[in-house]
Amino acid sequence: MTIQQLLLLLLLWMWLPHPCHTELHFRRTPDLRPRSFGGRALGNDGKAIHRQKRGWMWNQFFLLEEYTGSDYQYVGKLHSDQDKGDGSLKYILSGDGAGTLFIIDEKTGDIHATRRIDREEKAFYTLRAQAINRRTLRPVEPESEFVIKIHDINDNEPTFPEEIYTASVPEMSVVGTSVVQVTATDADDPSYGNSARIIYSILQGQPYFSVEPETGIIRTALPNMNRENREQYQVVIQAKDMGGQMGGLSGTTTVNITLTDVNDNPPRFPQSTIHLRIPESSPVGTAIGSVKATDADTGKNAEVEYRIIDGDGTDMFDIVTQKDTQEGIITVRKPLDYETRRLYTLKVEAENTHVDPRFYYLGPFKDTTIVKISVEDVDEPPVFSRSSYLFEVHEDIELGTIIGTVMARDPDSASSPIRFSLDRHTDLDRIFNIHSGNGSIYTSKPLDREISQWHNLSVIAAEINNPKDTTRVPVYVRILDVNDNAPQFAVFYDTFVCENARAGQLIQTISAVDKDDPLGGQKFFFSLAAVNPNFTVQDNEDNTARILTRRNGFSRHEISTYLLPVVISDNDYPIQSSTGTLTIRVCACDSRGNMQSCSAEALLLPAGLSTGALVAILLCIIILLVIVVLFAALKRQRKKEPLILSKEDIRDNIVSYNDEGGGEEDTQAFDIGTLRNPAAIEDKKLRRDIIPESLFVPRRTPSAPDNTDVRDFINQRLKEHDTDPSAPPYDSLATYAYEGNDSIAESLSSLESGTTEGDQNYDYLREWGPRFNKLAEMYGGGESDKDTS
C-alpha cells in the first residue's frame, strides 16, 4: 500500500463517525407488570417478588480492515447501567474470535482487535456479551448478541481471469464491430464506496481498437482493416477501480486479435501469355503443364476454378483444377499429330468459387491468360489401318494360302517403309507366317478346326529405318468347319444277348458323335456292313439305332461272342462314314432277361465251393507264409562266435569291419596274396563284400620294388588312396603286412613256414627291445603254458 493511499484512508477516517468509540450500554427498563400471565413468584419469607426485565441498549460496531498501527485496534465499549464503577461487575465476551481475535477488558468493557483484519476473508463477526457479578458470578444482565462489521478499504486491485485472451474479427469490418468482451473482478466490497467499481481503458492497440469503459467490450475503431496488410494485433486492456479516479488500483490483460480472411481479392495470373510444349506421341490424358493464378486470400476464399473459354484447341485439350495446389493442369484430350497441326492457342480463365456479395465492388473476381501449346515432332511408330483384324478361313485350304493382309503406314512426313512380323509367342506351333513387305498372312501348316477353332495372333509393324519403334495389332483367325471327320460310336457299348432270347428282341440302343459341326446340325445313318443271320440294325432316324436279334436262342457253349460291324455315315458333303464293331456276348439270363453269367468257364466250377470256403483257404495260405518268413528270420539272427576265442587262437589275418562279415571263412574281402608278396598285385581289384556307390575304371598302379622300405611303401599306398577318385567313401581299414627285405627275423607269418608253432623259438624277440615285449609274451608264453600243463 502506497503512502498516498494511507493518507487518503486517514482522511476518510477522520470525516467518518468514529465507530471505535461506540459504547454498548446496559440500561434498566421501566417496571412492567405482565398482564396476560403471571410474572409473580414467592420468596422464602412468603412475600411476592416482582422480576424486573433488563435490556441492552447498543449500536452496531464497525471496524476498518487492514489496521497498520502498533497497538491493538480499539473496537468499542460494553457498559451496563448496573456498573457503579466499583469493579463489582465482570464483562464476558464469547463468539467468533472471542479471546483470540477480540479481547475485552473485564472491568471497563473495552473491546480491542489483536491483529489486522481482512474483510475479504470475513466481512463480519457475531459475538455474545454478558455482565456478571464478580463475587456471586451471577449475571446481572441477560446475554445478548452483537455484530462487529468490517468496513472495507480499497486494498484489492481488479484482476482478469485470463492473462492472455485470443480473439478474431473479420477483416474489412465496419467501425464498432464487437471483437470480444473482457471482464475483471475486484475482491473489495461493492456496496461500500467505489472500491469495487471498475472502469476499462485501452493502453495499447489504438487507433485500431477501442473498449467500452463500463462493459469491457472491445470494438474495431478503424474501417477497412486489411488482413493482407496486417493480420495480428496485440491490445492491452486496463481495469481500474475507484471508478477510474486517481488513487484507484488497476490490473491489465493482453488480447491477441487476429483478422480473419474474407474474399476481398480477385485471382490474378502473373503472366498474360504462357508457352507450353508437348511431343505429338503423348497419349490421351498426358499432363502438358500447369497454370496458376495467385490470390492474396486464404482458405476457401482463395479457391479458384479453371476453365478453357476460347481458342482453337478447345476440343484437343482439357484443364483440371488441382484442389490441393490450386493449379490448373492442362491435359491432352485427343491424339496429337505434328503433321496436321503444330500450334494451338487457348484462353484460360480462373475464377473464385466463393464470392462475398459485400465485396462485389472490388471485382470482378476472375482473370484470364493466353496459353500457347507447341506440338513437337517425334519419330512415331507405324499406324495400322485398323485397331484389330478378323480373318475367316476353311480348315481344308492348301499350305501357303493367304488368309488376309494387314496394312500399316508411317505417320511421319518421311514415310519410311514398313516391315511386318509375327509375334511367335502367339503362334508357338508356327502354323502361320507373314510376308514382311506387304503384310500378307499365309498358312505354313495344315489347319484343323477340331484342334483349335480360333487363333489369336499379334502382328508387329516396325519402320525399316528405326526397327526399335514398333506397333502391334491383334489378328483373330477363325477356322471354318469342313466335313473331314467320320462319325463314331458315342461310347463303348458292353452288349450281351441272352441264351433264351427270341427273334426281334432289342439288345442294345446305339448313338454316334461327330467332331465336325455342320451348319444344319448333325444327322447320322446306321446300317450293317454285311447281312448278318443273327442280328440286324434298325435306324431310329434320330441319330440312334436299335440292335435286334434275328433268331431264337443262343448257346454260349457253341459261340460265346459275336462281332457285329455297324456302318455309321453323316449327311454332309463330302459324306464321311466309319465302321464300328459291336462285341456281343452270350449270357445266361433269368426269366426277366437279367444277366446272371456270361463266362463259359463258370459252368465248370463245383457247385459246393462257396465264397466263404475260398476266403478260408486264402487265410490258411497267408498264415503258412507268415510262419515260413518268421522261421527264416530267426535263423538269420543266430548268435555268431567271437573272432578270437582264446589267447592261443591267434590268426595272422585280422580284419576290422564296421558291418557284420562272414567270419574267418570270409576270404573274399581282400586278396591274401597281397599280404604274402606286395609285388604280386598288378591289377587293383574291386571289393566284393560291399557295393560301392559309383564304379570307376581301375587304375594300374606301379608295383613297389623289392628294396622299398616299409614306410615308403605305406606312404605310397596312402597317397594313391587319397588321390584315387574310385576310393570308397565308406570307412575301411587297409592293412599292409609287408615287413621289408632287410628284416633279420624274416617273415613272422606262419603261412609261408613249413614248421609248426611248437618247433619255433621266439626268445630272440626279447632281445629286440621293449617294443617287442608284448609279442614275445604272446609267443613265448605259449610254450611255458604247455610245459606247465
mmCIF file of C-alpha atoms in Angstrom, residues 256-396:
data_model
loop_
_atom_site.group_PDB
_atom_site.id
_atom_site.type_symbol
_atom_site.label_atom_id
_atom_site.label_comp_id
_atom_site.label_asym_id
_atom_site.label_seq_id
_atom_site.Cartn_x
_atom_site.Cartn_y
_atom_site.Cartn_z
ATOM 1 C CA ASN A 256 -4.283 -11.047 -29.212
ATOM 2 C CA ILE A 257 -6.629 -10.200 -32.055
ATOM 3 C CA THR A 258 -6.386 -11.859 -35.472
ATOM 4 C CA LEU A 259 -8.041 -10.528 -38.588
ATOM 5 C CA THR A 260 -9.757 -13.404 -40.352
ATOM 6 C CA ASP A 261 -9.840 -13.547 -44.119
ATOM 7 C CA VAL A 262 -12.711 -12.576 -46.367
ATOM 8 C CA ASN A 263 -12.792 -12.845 -50.131
ATOM 9 C CA ASP A 264 -11.814 -9.288 -50.976
ATOM 10 C CA ASN A 265 -9.056 -10.094 -53.511
ATOM 11 C CA PRO A 266 -9.653 -11.495 -57.032
ATOM 12 C CA PRO A 267 -7.275 -14.094 -58.581
ATOM 13 C CA ARG A 268 -4.555 -12.778 -60.852
ATOM 14 C CA PHE A 269 -2.366 -14.570 -63.418
ATOM 15 C CA PRO A 270 1.264 -13.474 -63.113
ATOM 16 C CA GLN A 271 1.702 -13.691 -66.908
ATOM 17 C CA SER A 272 -0.578 -12.706 -69.713
ATOM 18 C CA THR A 273 0.814 -15.398 -72.043
ATOM 19 C CA ILE A 274 2.094 -18.882 -71.147
ATOM 20 C CA HIS A 275 4.022 -21.149 -73.571
ATOM 21 C CA LEU A 276 3.925 -24.962 -73.303
ATOM 22 C CA ARG A 277 5.398 -27.773 -75.418
ATOM 23 C CA ILE A 278 4.362 -31.413 -75.852
ATOM 24 C CA PRO A 279 5.534 -34.261 -78.118
ATOM 25 C CA GLU A 280 2.998 -35.463 -80.613
ATOM 26 C CA SER A 281 3.354 -39.028 -79.319
ATOM 27 C CA SER A 282 1.894 -38.157 -75.921
ATOM 28 C CA PRO A 283 -1.109 -40.367 -75.204
ATOM 29 C CA VAL A 284 -4.530 -39.074 -74.284
ATOM 30 C CA GLY A 285 -4.626 -37.894 -70.669
ATOM 31 C CA THR A 286 -1.000 -36.770 -70.570
ATOM 32 C CA ALA A 287 -0.432 -33.643 -68.480
ATOM 33 C CA ILE A 288 1.162 -30.904 -70.615
ATOM 34 C CA GLY A 289 1.747 -28.312 -67.909
ATOM 35 C CA SER A 290 0.041 -26.159 -65.328
ATOM 36 C CA VAL A 291 -1.185 -22.599 -64.937
ATOM 37 C CA LYS A 292 -1.748 -20.878 -61.600
ATOM 38 C CA ALA A 293 -3.452 -17.660 -60.621
ATOM 39 C CA THR A 294 -2.387 -16.096 -57.333
ATOM 40 C CA ASP A 295 -4.927 -14.962 -54.755
ATOM 41 C CA ALA A 296 -3.969 -12.929 -51.690
ATOM 42 C CA ASP A 297 -6.798 -14.513 -49.721
ATOM 43 C CA THR A 298 -6.532 -17.820 -47.866
ATOM 44 C CA GLY A 299 -8.616 -20.942 -47.381
ATOM 45 C CA LYS A 300 -11.815 -21.275 -49.319
ATOM 46 C CA ASN A 301 -11.645 -17.573 -50.246
ATOM 47 C CA ALA A 302 -8.582 -18.396 -52.368
ATOM 48 C CA GLU A 303 -10.130 -21.415 -54.122
ATOM 49 C CA VAL A 304 -10.048 -20.991 -57.890
ATOM 50 C CA GLU A 305 -11.761 -22.867 -60.698
ATOM 51 C CA TYR A 306 -10.026 -23.035 -64.101
ATOM 52 C CA ARG A 307 -11.729 -23.450 -67.466
ATOM 53 C CA ILE A 308 -10.919 -23.071 -71.161
ATOM 54 C CA ILE A 309 -13.255 -20.417 -72.527
ATOM 55 C CA ASP A 310 -11.872 -19.857 -76.021
ATOM 56 C CA GLY A 311 -9.186 -20.865 -78.525
ATOM 57 C CA ASP A 312 -8.565 -23.194 -81.442
ATOM 58 C CA GLY A 313 -7.735 -26.159 -79.224
ATOM 59 C CA THR A 314 -10.819 -26.397 -77.041
ATOM 60 C CA ASP A 315 -11.604 -29.852 -78.456
ATOM 61 C CA MET A 316 -7.997 -31.084 -78.199
ATOM 62 C CA PHE A 317 -7.197 -30.177 -74.595
ATOM 63 C CA ASP A 318 -8.801 -30.215 -71.159
ATOM 64 C CA ILE A 319 -7.971 -28.379 -67.959
ATOM 65 C CA VAL A 320 -8.451 -29.839 -64.485
ATOM 66 C CA THR A 321 -8.296 -27.886 -61.216
ATOM 67 C CA GLN A 322 -5.895 -29.365 -58.654
ATOM 68 C CA LYS A 323 -7.545 -28.648 -55.301
ATOM 69 C CA ASP A 324 -4.508 -29.061 -53.073
ATOM 70 C CA THR A 325 -2.212 -26.813 -55.122
ATOM 71 C CA GLN A 326 -4.863 -24.566 -56.733
ATOM 72 C CA GLU A 327 -3.291 -25.132 -60.145
ATOM 73 C CA GLY A 328 -4.917 -25.763 -63.493
ATOM 74 C CA ILE A 329 -3.482 -28.925 -65.126
ATOM 75 C CA ILE A 330 -3.784 -28.922 -68.924
ATOM 76 C CA THR A 331 -4.113 -32.451 -70.368
ATOM 77 C CA VAL A 332 -4.373 -33.993 -73.837
ATOM 78 C CA ARG A 333 -7.950 -34.730 -74.840
ATOM 79 C CA LYS A 334 -7.381 -36.159 -78.334
ATOM 80 C CA PRO A 335 -4.311 -37.636 -80.080
ATOM 81 C CA LEU A 336 -1.944 -35.022 -81.470
ATOM 82 C CA ASP A 337 -0.337 -35.031 -84.892
ATOM 83 C CA TYR A 338 2.585 -32.793 -85.721
ATOM 84 C CA GLU A 339 1.964 -33.221 -89.427
ATOM 85 C CA THR A 340 -1.629 -31.997 -89.055
ATOM 86 C CA ARG A 341 -1.244 -29.038 -86.644
ATOM 87 C CA ARG A 342 1.790 -27.705 -84.839
ATOM 88 C CA LEU A 343 0.442 -24.855 -82.644
ATOM 89 C CA TYR A 344 -2.674 -24.404 -80.507
ATOM 90 C CA THR A 345 -3.893 -21.326 -78.644
ATOM 91 C CA LEU A 346 -6.118 -21.496 -75.558
ATOM 92 C CA LYS A 347 -7.742 -18.827 -73.431
ATOM 93 C CA VAL A 348 -7.881 -19.949 -69.823
ATOM 94 C CA GLU A 349 -9.986 -18.285 -67.129
ATOM 95 C CA ALA A 350 -9.509 -18.503 -63.351
ATOM 96 C CA GLU A 351 -12.464 -17.546 -61.124
ATOM 97 C CA ASN A 352 -13.094 -17.628 -57.388
ATOM 98 C CA THR A 353 -15.607 -20.244 -56.350
ATOM 99 C CA HIS A 354 -16.734 -18.417 -53.164
ATOM 100 C CA VAL A 355 -17.557 -14.760 -53.804
ATOM 101 C CA ASP A 356 -18.804 -12.497 -50.982
ATOM 102 C CA PRO A 357 -21.599 -10.231 -52.268
ATOM 103 C CA ARG A 358 -20.420 -7.462 -49.906
ATOM 104 C CA PHE A 359 -17.284 -7.035 -51.969
ATOM 105 C CA TYR A 360 -18.676 -7.144 -55.499
ATOM 106 C CA TYR A 361 -17.458 -3.587 -55.890
ATOM 107 C CA LEU A 362 -13.881 -4.885 -55.643
ATOM 108 C CA GLY A 363 -14.390 -7.355 -58.556
ATOM 109 C CA PRO A 364 -14.582 -8.950 -60.963
ATOM 110 C CA PHE A 365 -13.210 -11.959 -59.097
ATOM 111 C CA LYS A 366 -11.691 -13.684 -62.141
ATOM 112 C CA ASP A 367 -8.811 -13.313 -64.577
ATOM 113 C CA THR A 368 -7.720 -14.731 -67.942
ATOM 114 C CA THR A 369 -4.465 -15.688 -69.654
ATOM 115 C CA ILE A 370 -3.407 -16.999 -73.081
ATOM 116 C CA VAL A 371 -1.796 -20.456 -73.270
ATOM 117 C CA LYS A 372 0.096 -21.381 -76.438
ATOM 118 C CA ILE A 373 0.871 -25.085 -76.903
ATOM 119 C CA SER A 374 3.512 -26.159 -79.425
ATOM 120 C CA VAL A 375 3.400 -29.748 -80.742
ATOM 121 C CA GLU A 376 6.861 -31.266 -81.200
ATOM 122 C CA ASP A 377 7.641 -33.761 -83.931
ATOM 123 C CA VAL A 378 8.772 -37.267 -82.900
ATOM 124 C CA ASP A 379 9.524 -40.396 -84.864
ATOM 125 C CA GLU A 380 6.172 -42.092 -84.476
ATOM 126 C CA PRO A 381 5.686 -45.836 -84.799
ATOM 127 C CA PRO A 382 3.699 -47.250 -87.697
ATOM 128 C CA VAL A 383 -0.065 -46.946 -87.616
ATOM 129 C CA PHE A 384 -2.286 -49.854 -88.691
ATOM 130 C CA SER A 385 -5.320 -49.226 -90.816
ATOM 131 C CA ARG A 386 -7.493 -50.974 -88.194
ATOM 132 C CA SER A 387 -7.339 -51.464 -84.468
ATOM 133 C CA SER A 388 -7.824 -55.227 -84.984
ATOM 134 C CA TYR A 389 -8.302 -57.715 -87.815
ATOM 135 C CA LEU A 390 -10.610 -60.728 -88.182
ATOM 136 C CA PHE A 391 -9.976 -63.342 -90.886
ATOM 137 C CA GLU A 392 -12.051 -66.474 -91.595
ATOM 138 C CA VAL A 393 -10.656 -69.467 -93.468
ATOM 139 C CA HIS A 394 -11.713 -73.064 -94.075
ATOM 140 C CA GLU A 395 -9.684 -75.751 -92.440
ATOM 141 C CA ASP A 396 -9.022 -77.630 -95.718
#
